[in-house]
Amino acid sequence: MDFRSLRPLSDSSQLLLGGLILVAAYYIVNIAQKYQARNSLILQHNCKPPTKYPVWDPFFGIDVVYNAIGAIKRKTFINEKISHYNTYGNTHSSRLTTYPVISTIEPENIKTVLSTHFKDFVIGSPRRRAFGPVIANSVLVADGVEWEHARAFLKPSFARSQVGDLATLETHVKHLIDAIPTDGSTVDLAELFLRYTADVTTDFMFGESILSLPHPESFGGDLTDACRVGQLGAERRFRLGIFENLVPQGEFYRAVGKVHSYMETHVDKAIQQRRSQPEDAKDAGMDNGRHIFLNELVKMTDDRMILRDQLLGIFLVGRDTTAALLTNLFFVLAREPDIWKRLHEDIISLNGQKPTLEGVKGLKYLSSCLNESKYIPEPYTTRSNANLPSALRLYPIVQGNSRVATKDVILPTGGGEDGRSPVFVSAGTLVIFHFVALHKRKDLWGEDADDFRPERWEDEKA
């Protein structure tokens, strides 16, 4: 080829080519600097990679998604997760769609994510994208400054609300007892507990209950069913990741629409009620002597979407956590007659009187039974100070939790063949912790970790 026949580039072409070369050089230098900085960090802390969970698809982890969905359909998801930790170690790496993943059940690693370095981690787009259609503006999917504002927005309402109103609870407990058949027939307590907690939570939030226990055929029953469909759909969206829109979701969006419509009806009613009040009555926030949660929130904003999503987040938390605790506790007590007998003796100390809040707190063995069923050291509203996240011991309400690293971070343990070396976590990594496996570690809880033994909580060191 005769290069002498080539025409020189025009000025504009030379500028374009020069610009492209500069951009390419910038990215190459940036990548090299990042690699050098990360390598120095790894050497400085003597980090070693954790064991790898075998992933067939190294780019999108399609096999991981497929296996997880299959395990859920087989109802073996929890057992398979525990098996993964037993096989690949308490900390191991994998992939979930486009995210590199570190799975860990080491307490010090969880403490790093949720406490000592919690500002270096966020809820992240995987969870926001999955749960966004349900609770886009809720504190449950907020990060950073947005989370701080949401927490500050909700905290005063919790302080004023009557969460210890046992008279209101007494009404709904009677409805619960009345719903249990007395002819010896089989009853699904899990369903009744869900309706009970839905009735209590709506009464607490709106000053009026959906009364799904005494009237299961009413809209209240439809609402609880819609909540279940919406939550299951959001969880499936999380596991599908970037493939979430490749599956039909009509039922999911219809359920979400029904729940949103219910919440918006109460929000609109509260906003109109406040606007029609005289100025000297707008700070009361009370209804027949009771502090109503929604009325407290409306004092601070009349944004319908913020009010709706914050209320829905509180509703889902208040309904599901308590219902799961009651279900799990009675599931165990039905199989442990000796524990049931001792618990009965503890409650007899009330001498048939209606319990007070302080009286209930004084039932030590009851507290031990609840602790053995659940372990919740701090609510999500103080997660920056929590050493461990809200979870259950034997039967977790939430099987796992996750955060995405916003910068390069070092986890204190889990690397190397012995699993004791620090682990380097690059920015953008999804860190997942599974409480169901953490709370069955025999090196932490003893050889009887799989057993329901409330007495373990009678030792203050527990």
mmCIF file of C-alpha atoms in Angstrom, residues 158 161-163 165 168-169 171-172 175 192-215 218-225 227 258-267 269-270 287 290-295 297 308 310-320 322:
data_model
loop_
_atom_site.group_PDB
_atom_site.id
_atom_site.type_symbol
_atom_site.label_atom_id
_atom_site.label_comp_id
_atom_site.label_asym_id
_atom_site.label_seq_id
_atom_site.Cartn_x
_atom_site.Cartn_y
_atom_site.Cartn_z
ATOM 1 C CA PHE A 158 -43.969 6.843 67.261
ATOM 2 C CA SER A 161 -48.554 7.085 69.590
ATOM 3 C CA GLN A 162 -50.088 4.724 72.109
ATOM 4 C CA VAL A 163 -48.194 1.579 71.144
ATOM 5 C CA ASP A 165 -52.539 0.623 74.500
ATOM 6 C CA THR A 168 -57.160 -1.762 72.120
ATOM 7 C CA LEU A 169 -55.182 -5.008 72.008
ATOM 8 C CA THR A 171 -60.515 -6.008 71.830
ATOM 9 C CA HIS A 172 -58.638 -7.703 69.008
ATOM 10 C CA HIS A 175 -61.781 -11.417 68.249
ATOM 11 C CA LEU A 192 -55.600 -15.946 62.057
ATOM 12 C CA PHE A 193 -52.437 -14.295 63.398
ATOM 13 C CA LEU A 194 -51.983 -12.393 60.108
ATOM 14 C CA ARG A 195 -55.539 -11.115 60.354
ATOM 15 C CA TYR A 196 -55.098 -10.239 64.031
ATOM 16 C CA THR A 197 -51.968 -8.169 63.419
ATOM 17 C CA ALA A 198 -53.583 -6.495 60.383
ATOM 18 C CA ASP A 199 -56.559 -5.521 62.548
ATOM 19 C CA VAL A 200 -54.326 -4.155 65.329
ATOM 20 C CA THR A 201 -51.995 -2.283 62.972
ATOM 21 C CA THR A 202 -54.788 -0.554 61.041
ATOM 22 C CA ASP A 203 -56.451 0.422 64.330
ATOM 23 C CA PHE A 204 -53.141 1.878 65.540
ATOM 24 C CA MET A 205 -52.472 3.740 62.264
ATOM 25 C CA PHE A 206 -55.937 5.009 61.315
ATOM 26 C CA GLY A 207 -58.010 4.857 64.484
ATOM 27 C CA GLU A 208 -60.262 2.272 62.844
ATOM 28 C CA SER A 209 -59.589 -1.404 62.166
ATOM 29 C CA ILE A 210 -60.299 -3.443 59.037
ATOM 30 C CA LEU A 211 -61.792 -6.095 61.399
ATOM 31 C CA SER A 212 -60.724 -8.983 59.198
ATOM 32 C CA LEU A 213 -61.048 -11.433 62.120
ATOM 33 C CA PRO A 214 -64.740 -10.972 62.938
ATOM 34 C CA HIS A 215 -65.559 -10.246 59.269
ATOM 35 C CA SER A 218 -65.128 -8.114 54.185
ATOM 36 C CA PHE A 219 -62.626 -6.012 52.273
ATOM 37 C CA GLY A 220 -60.224 -6.537 55.157
ATOM 38 C CA GLY A 221 -59.772 -10.139 54.070
ATOM 39 C CA ASP A 222 -59.070 -9.047 50.503
ATOM 40 C CA LEU A 223 -56.537 -6.519 51.774
ATOM 41 C CA THR A 224 -54.516 -9.113 53.679
ATOM 42 C CA ASP A 225 -54.504 -11.371 50.608
ATOM 43 C CA CYS A 227 -50.544 -7.673 50.822
ATOM 44 C CA LYS A 258 -55.537 -2.587 45.729
ATOM 45 C CA VAL A 259 -53.283 -1.966 48.740
ATOM 46 C CA HIS A 260 -52.341 1.525 47.520
ATOM 47 C CA SER A 261 -56.007 2.383 46.980
ATOM 48 C CA TYR A 262 -56.841 1.407 50.555
ATOM 49 C CA MET A 263 -53.977 3.483 51.990
ATOM 50 C CA GLU A 264 -54.783 6.489 49.786
ATOM 51 C CA THR A 265 -58.411 6.493 50.936
ATOM 52 C CA HIS A 266 -57.309 6.952 54.543
ATOM 53 C CA VAL A 267 -54.604 9.474 53.579
ATOM 54 C CA LYS A 269 -59.559 11.472 54.510
ATOM 55 C CA ALA A 270 -56.906 12.569 57.040
ATOM 56 C CA ASP A 287 -59.343 10.918 68.116
ATOM 57 C CA ARG A 290 -56.241 8.415 71.313
ATOM 58 C CA HIS A 291 -53.170 9.498 69.358
ATOM 59 C CA ILE A 292 -53.640 8.311 65.760
ATOM 60 C CA PHE A 293 -50.466 7.594 63.828
ATOM 61 C CA LEU A 294 -51.691 8.990 60.491
ATOM 62 C CA ASN A 295 -52.977 12.181 62.139
ATOM 63 C CA LEU A 297 -47.889 12.310 60.122
ATOM 64 C CA ARG A 308 -49.075 6.355 51.571
ATOM 65 C CA GLN A 310 -44.557 5.385 54.796
ATOM 66 C CA LEU A 311 -47.846 4.044 56.164
ATOM 67 C CA LEU A 312 -47.653 0.939 53.992
ATOM 68 C CA GLY A 313 -44.094 0.259 55.145
ATOM 69 C CA ILE A 314 -45.185 0.505 58.787
ATOM 70 C CA PHE A 315 -48.235 -1.652 58.074
ATOM 71 C CA LEU A 316 -46.178 -4.439 56.490
ATOM 72 C CA VAL A 317 -43.609 -4.387 59.300
ATOM 73 C CA GLY A 318 -46.207 -4.230 62.073
ATOM 74 C CA ARG A 319 -48.349 -6.940 60.536
ATOM 75 C CA ASP A 320 -45.834 -9.519 59.362
ATOM 76 C CA THR A 322 -45.676 -10.007 64.958
#
